[in-house]
Amino acid sequence: MILSMTGYGKSVVVYNGKKINVEIKSLNSKALDLSTRIAPLYREKEMEIRQAIQTKVIRGKVDFSIWIEKDATTDATTINTALAKNYCEQIKNVAAECQIPLPGDWFLSLLRMPDVMSKVEIETLSDEEWTVARKAIDEAIDALVAFRQQEGAALQKKFGEKIDNIEALLKSIEPYEKSRVEKIRARIVDGLSSIPEVEYDKNRLEQELIYYIEKLDISEEKQRLANHLNYFRETMAEEGGQGKKLGFIAQEMGREINTTGSKSNNAEMQNIVVKMKDELEQIKDCLLYTSPSPRD
């Protein structure tokens, strides 16, 4: 099965009035490029989060985020009533001693006094909360993997179509291949016949023709290319991402196609070779978006 490098996953859970949001997305990259944005409460678990991602994501530019949204009723800043009363008494005493009137809206001034509206809170991560958060992280990662598998299935379908096209083009070469040999033989014989004063050994000519035609024979290239096409199909069916391995096979396919073109010595065959190259280039372009096998 082919895995795409592009994907997206998200999960949201609620714990004690908190909404824990986890989001992960990936794009294509030659290696695993992981960046994280983690809420302060969970930063102590960053290494564990990275390991969880690296276990299931082998390649790609991956962005991971986890943040907390709190209920307004629980997140509201509490007024420090005792401190506000203390400031209130001090303001009244100063006003009385200095014989100055109290401010017109002195309650607003009171709220602006140091630490009256401050919220000093030290949160610690409990095992129970981390269990909930970790579940959300795993769900988001699994959603990303499922997305990459879905995209990979679409790529696999496209690869299958391109491989079938190359195979059909390879078979279409055969009629031109047979007629090409006859044309080469006839051209050489006609050329010699046009020079009556030249004498030649027909047996030697036949041997030279066989040698020349053997050098233009593409039977081995056709067989190797057919084998590579089958191997490509088999590799696509294997478990896990196989992008790098498929890339190697595509390179070997390219070599056989190029050799076939250099030996073709025939316009129709060369046109078919160009079409096979075009199909192969489309495969190579799509392989840039696939993930390699965990063994690679």
PDB file of C-alpha atoms in Angstrom:
ATOM      1  CA  MET A   1       0.000   0.000   0.000  1.00  0.00           C
ATOM      2  CA  ILE A   2       1.255   3.473  -0.907  1.00  0.00           C
ATOM      3  CA  LEU A   3       1.164   6.269   1.673  1.00  0.00           C
ATOM      4  CA  SER A   4       0.911   9.929   0.684  1.00  0.00           C
ATOM      5  CA  MET A   5       2.959  12.540   2.540  1.00  0.00           C
ATOM      6  CA  THR A   6       0.124  15.063   2.574  1.00  0.00           C
ATOM      7  CA  GLY A   7      -2.492  14.712   5.277  1.00  0.00           C
ATOM      8  CA  TYR A   8      -4.446  16.279   8.145  1.00  0.00           C
ATOM      9  CA  GLY A   9      -5.761  15.084  11.479  1.00  0.00           C
ATOM     10  CA  LYS A  10      -7.585  16.738  14.382  1.00  0.00           C
ATOM     11  CA  SER A  11      -9.063  15.681  17.698  1.00  0.00           C
ATOM     12  CA  VAL A  12     -10.884  17.572  20.473  1.00  0.00           C
ATOM     13  CA  VAL A  13     -11.595  16.317  24.006  1.00  0.00           C
ATOM     14  CA  VAL A  14     -13.021  17.978  27.120  1.00  0.00           C
ATOM     15  CA  TYR A  15     -11.553  17.617  30.596  1.00  0.00           C
ATOM     16  CA  ASN A  16     -12.640  19.579  33.713  1.00  0.00           C
ATOM     17  CA  GLY A  17     -14.065  22.468  31.722  1.00  0.00           C
ATOM     18  CA  LYS A  18     -11.043  22.562  29.388  1.00  0.00           C
ATOM     19  CA  LYS A  19     -11.265  21.885  25.688  1.00  0.00           C
ATOM     20  CA  ILE A  20      -8.057  20.183  24.574  1.00  0.00           C
ATOM     21  CA  ASN A  21      -7.433  20.700  20.842  1.00  0.00           C
ATOM     22  CA  VAL A  22      -4.907  18.628  18.884  1.00  0.00           C
ATOM     23  CA  GLU A  23      -4.095  19.316  15.234  1.00  0.00           C
ATOM     24  CA  ILE A  24      -1.487  17.710  12.984  1.00  0.00           C
ATOM     25  CA  LYS A  25      -0.846  18.226   9.278  1.00  0.00           C
ATOM     26  CA  SER A  26       1.874  17.169   6.867  1.00  0.00           C
ATOM     27  CA  LEU A  27       3.256  18.120   3.465  1.00  0.00           C
ATOM     28  CA  ASN A  28       5.841  16.484   1.241  1.00  0.00           C
ATOM     29  CA  SER A  29       9.498  16.566   2.316  1.00  0.00           C
ATOM     30  CA  LYS A  30      12.546  14.380   1.636  1.00  0.00           C
ATOM     31  CA  ALA A  31      12.810  13.502   5.345  1.00  0.00           C
ATOM     32  CA  LEU A  32      10.751  13.878   8.516  1.00  0.00           C
ATOM     33  CA  ASP A  33      10.699  17.579   9.416  1.00  0.00           C
ATOM     34  CA  LEU A  34       8.686  17.868  12.635  1.00  0.00           C
ATOM     35  CA  SER A  35       7.751  21.171  14.286  1.00  0.00           C
ATOM     36  CA  THR A  36       5.575  21.423  17.412  1.00  0.00           C
ATOM     37  CA  ARG A  37       3.523  24.069  19.201  1.00  0.00           C
ATOM     38  CA  ILE A  38       2.641  22.766  22.646  1.00  0.00           C
ATOM     39  CA  ALA A  39       0.597  24.410  25.413  1.00  0.00           C
ATOM     40  CA  PRO A  40       2.807  25.209  28.438  1.00  0.00           C
ATOM     41  CA  LEU A  41       1.024  22.637  30.614  1.00  0.00           C
ATOM     42  CA  TYR A  42       2.062  19.796  28.286  1.00  0.00           C
ATOM     43  CA  ARG A  43       5.602  20.885  27.393  1.00  0.00           C
ATOM     44  CA  GLU A  44       7.102  18.385  29.798  1.00  0.00           C
ATOM     45  CA  LYS A  45       5.657  15.669  27.528  1.00  0.00           C
ATOM     46  CA  GLU A  46       7.193  16.984  24.296  1.00  0.00           C
ATOM     47  CA  MET A  47       9.602  14.057  23.836  1.00  0.00           C
ATOM     48  CA  GLU A  48       6.785  11.562  24.326  1.00  0.00           C
ATOM     49  CA  ILE A  49       4.654  13.443  21.783  1.00  0.00           C
ATOM     50  CA  ARG A  50       7.501  13.464  19.237  1.00  0.00           C
ATOM     51  CA  GLN A  51       8.082   9.733  19.680  1.00  0.00           C
ATOM     52  CA  ALA A  52       4.375   9.028  19.179  1.00  0.00           C
ATOM     53  CA  ILE A  53       4.426  10.939  15.878  1.00  0.00           C
ATOM     54  CA  GLN A  54       7.718   9.448  14.630  1.00  0.00           C
ATOM     55  CA  THR A  55       6.419   5.933  15.249  1.00  0.00           C
ATOM     56  CA  LYS A  56       3.649   6.356  12.675  1.00  0.00           C
ATOM     57  CA  VAL A  57       4.951   9.105  10.374  1.00  0.00           C
ATOM     58  CA  ILE A  58       8.186   8.327   8.520  1.00  0.00           C
ATOM     59  CA  ARG A  59       8.484  11.202   6.066  1.00  0.00           C
ATOM     60  CA  GLY A  60       7.046  14.665   5.446  1.00  0.00           C
ATOM     61  CA  LYS A  61       7.018  18.202   6.805  1.00  0.00           C
ATOM     62  CA  VAL A  62       4.809  17.758   9.871  1.00  0.00           C
ATOM     63  CA  ASP A  63       3.270  20.542  11.975  1.00  0.00           C
ATOM     64  CA  PHE A  64       1.811  19.514  15.349  1.00  0.00           C
ATOM     65  CA  SER A  65      -0.195  21.753  17.689  1.00  0.00           C
ATOM     66  CA  ILE A  66      -1.914  21.192  21.023  1.00  0.00           C
ATOM     67  CA  TRP A  67      -3.685  24.022  22.826  1.00  0.00           C
ATOM     68  CA  ILE A  68      -6.280  24.524  25.563  1.00  0.00           C
ATOM     69  CA  GLU A  69      -9.526  26.496  25.533  1.00  0.00           C
ATOM     70  CA  LYS A  70     -11.051  27.115  28.959  1.00  0.00           C
ATOM     71  CA  ASP A  71     -14.662  27.727  29.896  1.00  0.00           C
ATOM     72  CA  ALA A  72     -15.247  31.441  30.544  1.00  0.00           C
ATOM     73  CA  THR A  73     -16.834  30.684  33.915  1.00  0.00           C
ATOM     74  CA  THR A  74     -13.775  28.808  35.129  1.00  0.00           C
ATOM     75  CA  ASP A  75     -11.173  30.993  33.424  1.00  0.00           C
ATOM     76  CA  ALA A  76     -12.490  34.339  34.677  1.00  0.00           C
ATOM     77  CA  THR A  77     -10.009  36.315  36.808  1.00  0.00           C
ATOM     78  CA  THR A  78     -11.090  36.435  40.454  1.00  0.00           C
ATOM     79  CA  ILE A  79     -11.036  39.748  42.289  1.00  0.00           C
ATOM     80  CA  ASN A  80      -8.780  39.652  45.349  1.00  0.00           C
ATOM     81  CA  THR A  81     -11.488  40.767  47.783  1.00  0.00           C
ATOM     82  CA  ALA A  82      -9.258  40.959  50.861  1.00  0.00           C
ATOM     83  CA  LEU A  83      -6.678  43.086  49.087  1.00  0.00           C
ATOM     84  CA  ALA A  84      -9.404  45.311  47.602  1.00  0.00           C
ATOM     85  CA  LYS A  85     -10.827  45.936  51.113  1.00  0.00           C
ATOM     86  CA  ASN A  86      -7.369  46.810  52.377  1.00  0.00           C
ATOM     87  CA  TYR A  87      -6.846  49.313  49.564  1.00  0.00           C
ATOM     88  CA  CYS A  88     -10.339  50.715  50.210  1.00  0.00           C
ATOM     89  CA  GLU A  89      -9.554  51.402  53.871  1.00  0.00           C
ATOM     90  CA  GLN A  90      -6.217  52.971  52.974  1.00  0.00           C
ATOM     91  CA  ILE A  91      -7.830  55.265  50.386  1.00  0.00           C
ATOM     92  CA  LYS A  92     -10.474  56.394  52.900  1.00  0.00           C
ATOM     93  CA  ASN A  93      -7.852  57.001  55.594  1.00  0.00           C
ATOM     94  CA  VAL A  94      -5.626  59.004  53.237  1.00  0.00           C
ATOM     95  CA  ALA A  95      -8.621  61.036  52.076  1.00  0.00           C
ATOM     96  CA  ALA A  96      -9.622  61.789  55.683  1.00  0.00           C
ATOM     97  CA  GLU A  97      -6.108  62.662  56.866  1.00  0.00           C
ATOM     98  CA  CYS A  98      -5.389  64.885  53.860  1.00  0.00           C
ATOM     99  CA  GLN A  99      -8.890  66.330  53.877  1.00  0.00           C
ATOM    100  CA  ILE A 100      -9.429  65.608  50.204  1.00  0.00           C
ATOM    101  CA  PRO A 101     -12.577  64.184  48.676  1.00  0.00           C
ATOM    102  CA  LEU A 102     -12.743  60.629  47.497  1.00  0.00           C
ATOM    103  CA  PRO A 103     -12.446  60.126  43.725  1.00  0.00           C
ATOM    104  CA  GLY A 104     -15.694  60.351  41.765  1.00  0.00           C
ATOM    105  CA  ASP A 105     -15.335  56.800  40.444  1.00  0.00           C
ATOM    106  CA  TRP A 106     -12.906  55.539  43.015  1.00  0.00           C
ATOM    107  CA  PHE A 107     -14.116  51.902  42.640  1.00  0.00           C
ATOM    108  CA  LEU A 108     -12.564  51.849  39.147  1.00  0.00           C
ATOM    109  CA  SER A 109      -9.359  53.202  40.633  1.00  0.00           C
ATOM    110  CA  LEU A 110      -9.498  50.517  43.280  1.00  0.00           C
ATOM    111  CA  LEU A 111      -9.670  47.782  40.642  1.00  0.00           C
ATOM    112  CA  ARG A 112      -6.525  49.201  39.050  1.00  0.00           C
ATOM    113  CA  MET A 113      -4.481  48.875  42.205  1.00  0.00           C
ATOM    114  CA  PRO A 114      -1.621  46.319  42.099  1.00  0.00           C
ATOM    115  CA  ASP A 115      -2.652  42.641  42.267  1.00  0.00           C
ATOM    116  CA  VAL A 116      -6.366  43.325  42.835  1.00  0.00           C
ATOM    117  CA  MET A 117      -7.189  41.714  39.509  1.00  0.00           C
ATOM    118  CA  SER A 118      -4.108  39.538  39.155  1.00  0.00           C
ATOM    119  CA  LYS A 119      -4.512  35.795  38.859  1.00  0.00           C
ATOM    120  CA  VAL A 120      -1.636  33.853  40.274  1.00  0.00           C
ATOM    121  CA  GLU A 121      -2.183  30.226  39.450  1.00  0.00           C
ATOM    122  CA  ILE A 122       0.272  27.377  39.116  1.00  0.00           C
ATOM    123  CA  GLU A 123      -1.135  24.457  37.129  1.00  0.00           C
ATOM    124  CA  THR A 124       0.294  20.988  37.386  1.00  0.00           C
ATOM    125  CA  LEU A 125      -0.389  18.207  34.916  1.00  0.00           C
ATOM    126  CA  SER A 126      -2.171  15.293  36.532  1.00  0.00           C
ATOM    127  CA  ASP A 127      -1.857  11.728  35.271  1.00  0.00           C
ATOM    128  CA  GLU A 128      -5.597  11.670  34.607  1.00  0.00           C
ATOM    129  CA  GLU A 129      -5.490  14.791  32.433  1.00  0.00           C
ATOM    130  CA  TRP A 130      -2.444  13.550  30.506  1.00  0.00           C
ATOM    131  CA  THR A 131      -4.224  10.260  29.797  1.00  0.00           C
ATOM    132  CA  VAL A 132      -7.094  12.228  28.237  1.00  0.00           C
ATOM    133  CA  ALA A 133      -4.734  14.509  26.301  1.00  0.00           C
ATOM    134  CA  ARG A 134      -2.614  11.593  25.091  1.00  0.00           C
ATOM    135  CA  LYS A 135      -5.742   9.873  23.778  1.00  0.00           C
ATOM    136  CA  ALA A 136      -6.565  13.001  21.781  1.00  0.00           C
ATOM    137  CA  ILE A 137      -3.008  13.090  20.410  1.00  0.00           C
ATOM    138  CA  ASP A 138      -3.205   9.453  19.298  1.00  0.00           C
ATOM    139  CA  GLU A 139      -6.590  10.053  17.656  1.00  0.00           C
ATOM    140  CA  ALA A 140      -5.223  13.028  15.700  1.00  0.00           C
ATOM    141  CA  ILE A 141      -2.174  11.045  14.557  1.00  0.00           C
ATOM    142  CA  ASP A 142      -4.392   8.123  13.499  1.00  0.00           C
ATOM    143  CA  ALA A 143      -6.608  10.554  11.561  1.00  0.00           C
ATOM    144  CA  LEU A 144      -3.520  11.895   9.787  1.00  0.00           C
ATOM    145  CA  VAL A 145      -2.368   8.380   8.886  1.00  0.00           C
ATOM    146  CA  ALA A 146      -5.859   7.503   7.594  1.00  0.00           C
ATOM    147  CA  PHE A 147      -5.843  10.653   5.472  1.00  0.00           C
ATOM    148  CA  ARG A 148      -2.418   9.751   4.048  1.00  0.00           C
ATOM    149  CA  GLN A 149      -3.635   6.234   3.290  1.00  0.00           C
ATOM    150  CA  GLN A 150      -6.661   7.629   1.447  1.00  0.00           C
ATOM    151  CA  GLU A 151      -4.459   9.958  -0.599  1.00  0.00           C
ATOM    152  CA  GLY A 152      -2.044   7.085  -1.171  1.00  0.00           C
ATOM    153  CA  ALA A 153      -4.853   4.934  -2.561  1.00  0.00           C
ATOM    154  CA  ALA A 154      -5.586   7.632  -5.141  1.00  0.00           C
ATOM    155  CA  LEU A 155      -1.898   7.764  -6.069  1.00  0.00           C
ATOM    156  CA  GLN A 156      -1.773   3.973  -6.314  1.00  0.00           C
ATOM    157  CA  LYS A 157      -4.698   4.003  -8.719  1.00  0.00           C
ATOM    158  CA  LYS A 158      -2.945   6.582 -10.867  1.00  0.00           C
ATOM    159  CA  PHE A 159       0.299   4.590 -10.807  1.00  0.00           C
ATOM    160  CA  GLY A 160      -1.600   1.498 -11.918  1.00  0.00           C
ATOM    161  CA  GLU A 161      -3.056   3.382 -14.877  1.00  0.00           C
ATOM    162  CA  LYS A 162       0.368   4.695 -15.906  1.00  0.00           C
ATOM    163  CA  ILE A 163       1.978   1.248 -15.629  1.00  0.00           C
ATOM    164  CA  ASP A 164      -0.810  -0.217 -17.771  1.00  0.00           C
ATOM    165  CA  ASN A 165      -0.237   2.530 -20.342  1.00  0.00           C
ATOM    166  CA  ILE A 166       3.494   1.809 -20.519  1.00  0.00           C
ATOM    167  CA  GLU A 167       2.776  -1.914 -20.870  1.00  0.00           C
ATOM    168  CA  ALA A 168       0.334  -1.274 -23.728  1.00  0.00           C
ATOM    169  CA  LEU A 169       2.841   1.012 -25.455  1.00  0.00           C
ATOM    170  CA  LEU A 170       5.544  -1.629 -25.067  1.00  0.00           C
ATOM    171  CA  LYS A 171       3.352  -4.200 -26.824  1.00  0.00           C
ATOM    172  CA  SER A 172       2.562  -1.733 -29.610  1.00  0.00           C
ATOM    173  CA  ILE A 173       6.264  -1.678 -30.546  1.00  0.00           C
ATOM    174  CA  GLU A 174       6.256  -5.296 -31.795  1.00  0.00           C
ATOM    175  CA  PRO A 175       4.803  -4.731 -35.326  1.00  0.00           C
ATOM    176  CA  TYR A 176       7.296  -1.930 -36.025  1.00  0.00           C
ATOM    177  CA  GLU A 177      10.125  -3.984 -34.584  1.00  0.00           C
ATOM    178  CA  LYS A 178       9.583  -6.813 -37.096  1.00  0.00           C
ATOM    179  CA  SER A 179       9.102  -4.546 -40.116  1.00  0.00           C
ATOM    180  CA  ARG A 180      12.146  -2.497 -39.065  1.00  0.00           C
ATOM    181  CA  VAL A 181      14.470  -5.490 -39.493  1.00  0.00           C
ATOM    182  CA  GLU A 182      13.170  -6.153 -42.985  1.00  0.00           C
ATOM    183  CA  LYS A 183      13.511  -2.487 -43.930  1.00  0.00           C
ATOM    184  CA  ILE A 184      17.105  -2.386 -42.698  1.00  0.00           C
ATOM    185  CA  ARG A 185      17.987  -5.534 -44.642  1.00  0.00           C
ATOM    186  CA  ALA A 186      16.317  -4.248 -47.808  1.00  0.00           C
ATOM    187  CA  ARG A 187      17.970  -0.837 -47.537  1.00  0.00           C
ATOM    188  CA  ILE A 188      21.456  -2.312 -47.232  1.00  0.00           C
ATOM    189  CA  VAL A 189      20.937  -4.788 -50.109  1.00  0.00           C
ATOM    190  CA  ASP A 190      19.449  -2.089 -52.354  1.00  0.00           C
ATOM    191  CA  GLY A 191      22.359   0.171 -51.547  1.00  0.00           C
ATOM    192  CA  LEU A 192      24.861  -2.467 -52.611  1.00  0.00           C
ATOM    193  CA  SER A 193      22.863  -3.324 -55.733  1.00  0.00           C
ATOM    194  CA  SER A 194      22.993   0.293 -56.825  1.00  0.00           C
ATOM    195  CA  ILE A 195      26.769  -0.002 -57.131  1.00  0.00           C
ATOM    196  CA  PRO A 196      27.218  -2.679 -59.865  1.00  0.00           C
ATOM    197  CA  GLU A 197      31.006  -2.441 -59.975  1.00  0.00           C
ATOM    198  CA  VAL A 198      31.241  -3.567 -56.323  1.00  0.00           C
ATOM    199  CA  GLU A 199      31.513  -7.290 -55.745  1.00  0.00           C
ATOM    200  CA  TYR A 200      30.678  -8.721 -52.344  1.00  0.00           C
ATOM    201  CA  ASP A 201      30.417 -12.068 -50.651  1.00  0.00           C
ATOM    202  CA  LYS A 202      26.739 -12.753 -50.010  1.00  0.00           C
ATOM    203  CA  ASN A 203      27.524 -15.115 -47.131  1.00  0.00           C
ATOM    204  CA  ARG A 204      29.719 -12.489 -45.498  1.00  0.00           C
ATOM    205  CA  LEU A 205      27.028  -9.886 -46.072  1.00  0.00           C
ATOM    206  CA  GLU A 206      24.480 -12.126 -44.390  1.00  0.00           C
ATOM    207  CA  GLN A 207      26.764 -12.537 -41.377  1.00  0.00           C
ATOM    208  CA  GLU A 208      27.315  -8.786 -41.133  1.00  0.00           C
ATOM    209  CA  LEU A 209      23.579  -8.180 -41.420  1.00  0.00           C
ATOM    210  CA  ILE A 210      22.885 -10.626 -38.611  1.00  0.00           C
ATOM    211  CA  TYR A 211      25.536  -8.931 -36.446  1.00  0.00           C
ATOM    212  CA  TYR A 212      24.159  -5.473 -37.193  1.00  0.00           C
ATOM    213  CA  ILE A 213      20.563  -6.486 -36.573  1.00  0.00           C
ATOM    214  CA  GLU A 214      21.502  -8.217 -33.314  1.00  0.00           C
ATOM    215  CA  LYS A 215      22.990  -4.931 -32.085  1.00  0.00           C
ATOM    216  CA  LEU A 216      19.617  -3.296 -32.719  1.00  0.00           C
ATOM    217  CA  ASP A 217      17.656  -6.094 -31.075  1.00  0.00           C
ATOM    218  CA  ILE A 218      15.578  -4.883 -28.115  1.00  0.00           C
ATOM    219  CA  SER A 219      14.237  -8.220 -26.913  1.00  0.00           C
ATOM    220  CA  GLU A 220      16.215  -8.097 -23.664  1.00  0.00           C
ATOM    221  CA  GLU A 221      15.217  -4.481 -22.957  1.00  0.00           C
ATOM    222  CA  LYS A 222      11.560  -5.353 -23.538  1.00  0.00           C
ATOM    223  CA  GLN A 223      11.768  -8.327 -21.202  1.00  0.00           C
ATOM    224  CA  ARG A 224      13.527  -6.367 -18.463  1.00  0.00           C
ATOM    225  CA  LEU A 225      11.038  -3.499 -18.768  1.00  0.00           C
ATOM    226  CA  ALA A 226       8.116  -5.965 -18.529  1.00  0.00           C
ATOM    227  CA  ASN A 227       9.716  -7.430 -15.391  1.00  0.00           C
ATOM    228  CA  HIS A 228      10.121  -3.955 -13.869  1.00  0.00           C
ATOM    229  CA  LEU A 229       6.468  -3.160 -14.579  1.00  0.00           C
ATOM    230  CA  ASN A 230       5.362  -6.304 -12.755  1.00  0.00           C
ATOM    231  CA  TYR A 231       7.742  -5.617  -9.871  1.00  0.00           C
ATOM    232  CA  PHE A 232       6.342  -2.095  -9.573  1.00  0.00           C
ATOM    233  CA  ARG A 233       2.830  -3.537  -9.239  1.00  0.00           C
ATOM    234  CA  GLU A 234       3.972  -6.089  -6.632  1.00  0.00           C
ATOM    235  CA  THR A 235       5.750  -3.408  -4.601  1.00  0.00           C
ATOM    236  CA  MET A 236       2.662  -1.180  -4.590  1.00  0.00           C
ATOM    237  CA  ALA A 237       0.701  -4.051  -3.023  1.00  0.00           C
ATOM    238  CA  GLU A 238       3.154  -4.484  -0.134  1.00  0.00           C
ATOM    239  CA  GLU A 239       2.302  -3.232   3.358  1.00  0.00           C
ATOM    240  CA  GLY A 240       3.573   0.193   4.420  1.00  0.00           C
ATOM    241  CA  GLY A 241       4.813   3.111   2.343  1.00  0.00           C
ATOM    242  CA  GLN A 242       7.101   2.069  -0.516  1.00  0.00           C
ATOM    243  CA  GLY A 243       7.901   5.418  -2.126  1.00  0.00           C
ATOM    244  CA  LYS A 244      11.695   5.113  -2.124  1.00  0.00           C
ATOM    245  CA  LYS A 245      11.681   1.543  -3.447  1.00  0.00           C
ATOM    246  CA  LEU A 246       9.239   2.478  -6.201  1.00  0.00           C
ATOM    247  CA  GLY A 247      11.560   5.344  -7.107  1.00  0.00           C
ATOM    248  CA  PHE A 248      14.428   2.882  -7.642  1.00  0.00           C
ATOM    249  CA  ILE A 249      12.252   0.683  -9.846  1.00  0.00           C
ATOM    250  CA  ALA A 250      11.163   3.726 -11.861  1.00  0.00           C
ATOM    251  CA  GLN A 251      14.836   4.572 -12.480  1.00  0.00           C
ATOM    252  CA  GLU A 252      15.435   1.079 -13.861  1.00  0.00           C
ATOM    253  CA  MET A 253      12.361   1.386 -16.058  1.00  0.00           C
ATOM    254  CA  GLY A 254      13.755   4.649 -17.418  1.00  0.00           C
ATOM    255  CA  ARG A 255      17.048   2.989 -18.351  1.00  0.00           C
ATOM    256  CA  GLU A 256      15.296   0.276 -20.366  1.00  0.00           C
ATOM    257  CA  ILE A 257      13.043   2.793 -22.112  1.00  0.00           C
ATOM    258  CA  ASN A 258      16.029   4.986 -23.030  1.00  0.00           C
ATOM    259  CA  THR A 259      17.988   2.013 -24.383  1.00  0.00           C
ATOM    260  CA  THR A 260      14.964   0.957 -26.433  1.00  0.00           C
ATOM    261  CA  GLY A 261      14.807   4.436 -27.909  1.00  0.00           C
ATOM    262  CA  SER A 262      18.510   4.508 -28.771  1.00  0.00           C
ATOM    263  CA  LYS A 263      18.206   1.135 -30.539  1.00  0.00           C
ATOM    264  CA  SER A 264      14.909   1.749 -32.278  1.00  0.00           C
ATOM    265  CA  ASN A 265      16.234   3.315 -35.496  1.00  0.00           C
ATOM    266  CA  ASN A 266      12.595   3.785 -36.490  1.00  0.00           C
ATOM    267  CA  ALA A 267      10.391   6.904 -36.324  1.00  0.00           C
ATOM    268  CA  GLU A 268       7.241   5.084 -35.179  1.00  0.00           C
ATOM    269  CA  MET A 269       9.124   3.232 -32.439  1.00  0.00           C
ATOM    270  CA  GLN A 270      10.770   6.449 -31.253  1.00  0.00           C
ATOM    271  CA  ASN A 271       7.362   8.121 -31.008  1.00  0.00           C
ATOM    272  CA  ILE A 272       6.161   5.257 -28.816  1.00  0.00           C
ATOM    273  CA  VAL A 273       9.288   5.589 -26.649  1.00  0.00           C
ATOM    274  CA  VAL A 274       8.535   9.297 -26.153  1.00  0.00           C
ATOM    275  CA  LYS A 275       5.026   8.411 -24.962  1.00  0.00           C
ATOM    276  CA  MET A 276       6.447   5.820 -22.516  1.00  0.00           C
ATOM    277  CA  LYS A 277       8.842   8.461 -21.153  1.00  0.00           C
ATOM    278  CA  ASP A 278       5.940  10.846 -20.628  1.00  0.00           C
ATOM    279  CA  GLU A 279       3.988   8.220 -18.656  1.00  0.00           C
ATOM    280  CA  LEU A 280       7.083   7.431 -16.575  1.00  0.00           C
ATOM    281  CA  GLU A 281       7.738  11.110 -15.788  1.00  0.00           C
ATOM    282  CA  GLN A 282       4.192  11.419 -14.440  1.00  0.00           C
ATOM    283  CA  ILE A 283       4.906   8.454 -12.154  1.00  0.00           C
ATOM    284  CA  LYS A 284       8.138  10.063 -10.938  1.00  0.00           C
ATOM    285  CA  ASP A 285       6.359  13.362 -10.224  1.00  0.00           C
ATOM    286  CA  CYS A 286       3.734  11.602  -8.098  1.00  0.00           C
ATOM    287  CA  LEU A 287       6.403   9.599  -6.247  1.00  0.00           C
ATOM    288  CA  LEU A 288       7.644  12.886  -4.738  1.00  0.00           C
ATOM    289  CA  TYR A 289       4.453  12.907  -2.636  1.00  0.00           C
ATOM    290  CA  THR A 290       4.721   9.343  -1.337  1.00  0.00           C
ATOM    291  CA  SER A 291       6.159   8.106   1.954  1.00  0.00           C
ATOM    292  CA  PRO A 292       8.909   5.470   2.113  1.00  0.00           C
ATOM    293  CA  SER A 293       8.675   2.122   3.850  1.00  0.00           C
ATOM    294  CA  PRO A 294       9.583   2.112   7.583  1.00  0.00           C
ATOM    295  CA  ARG A 295      12.444  -0.202   6.550  1.00  0.00           C
ATOM    296  CA  ASP A 296      13.943   2.403   4.182  1.00  0.00           C
TER     297      ASP A 296
END
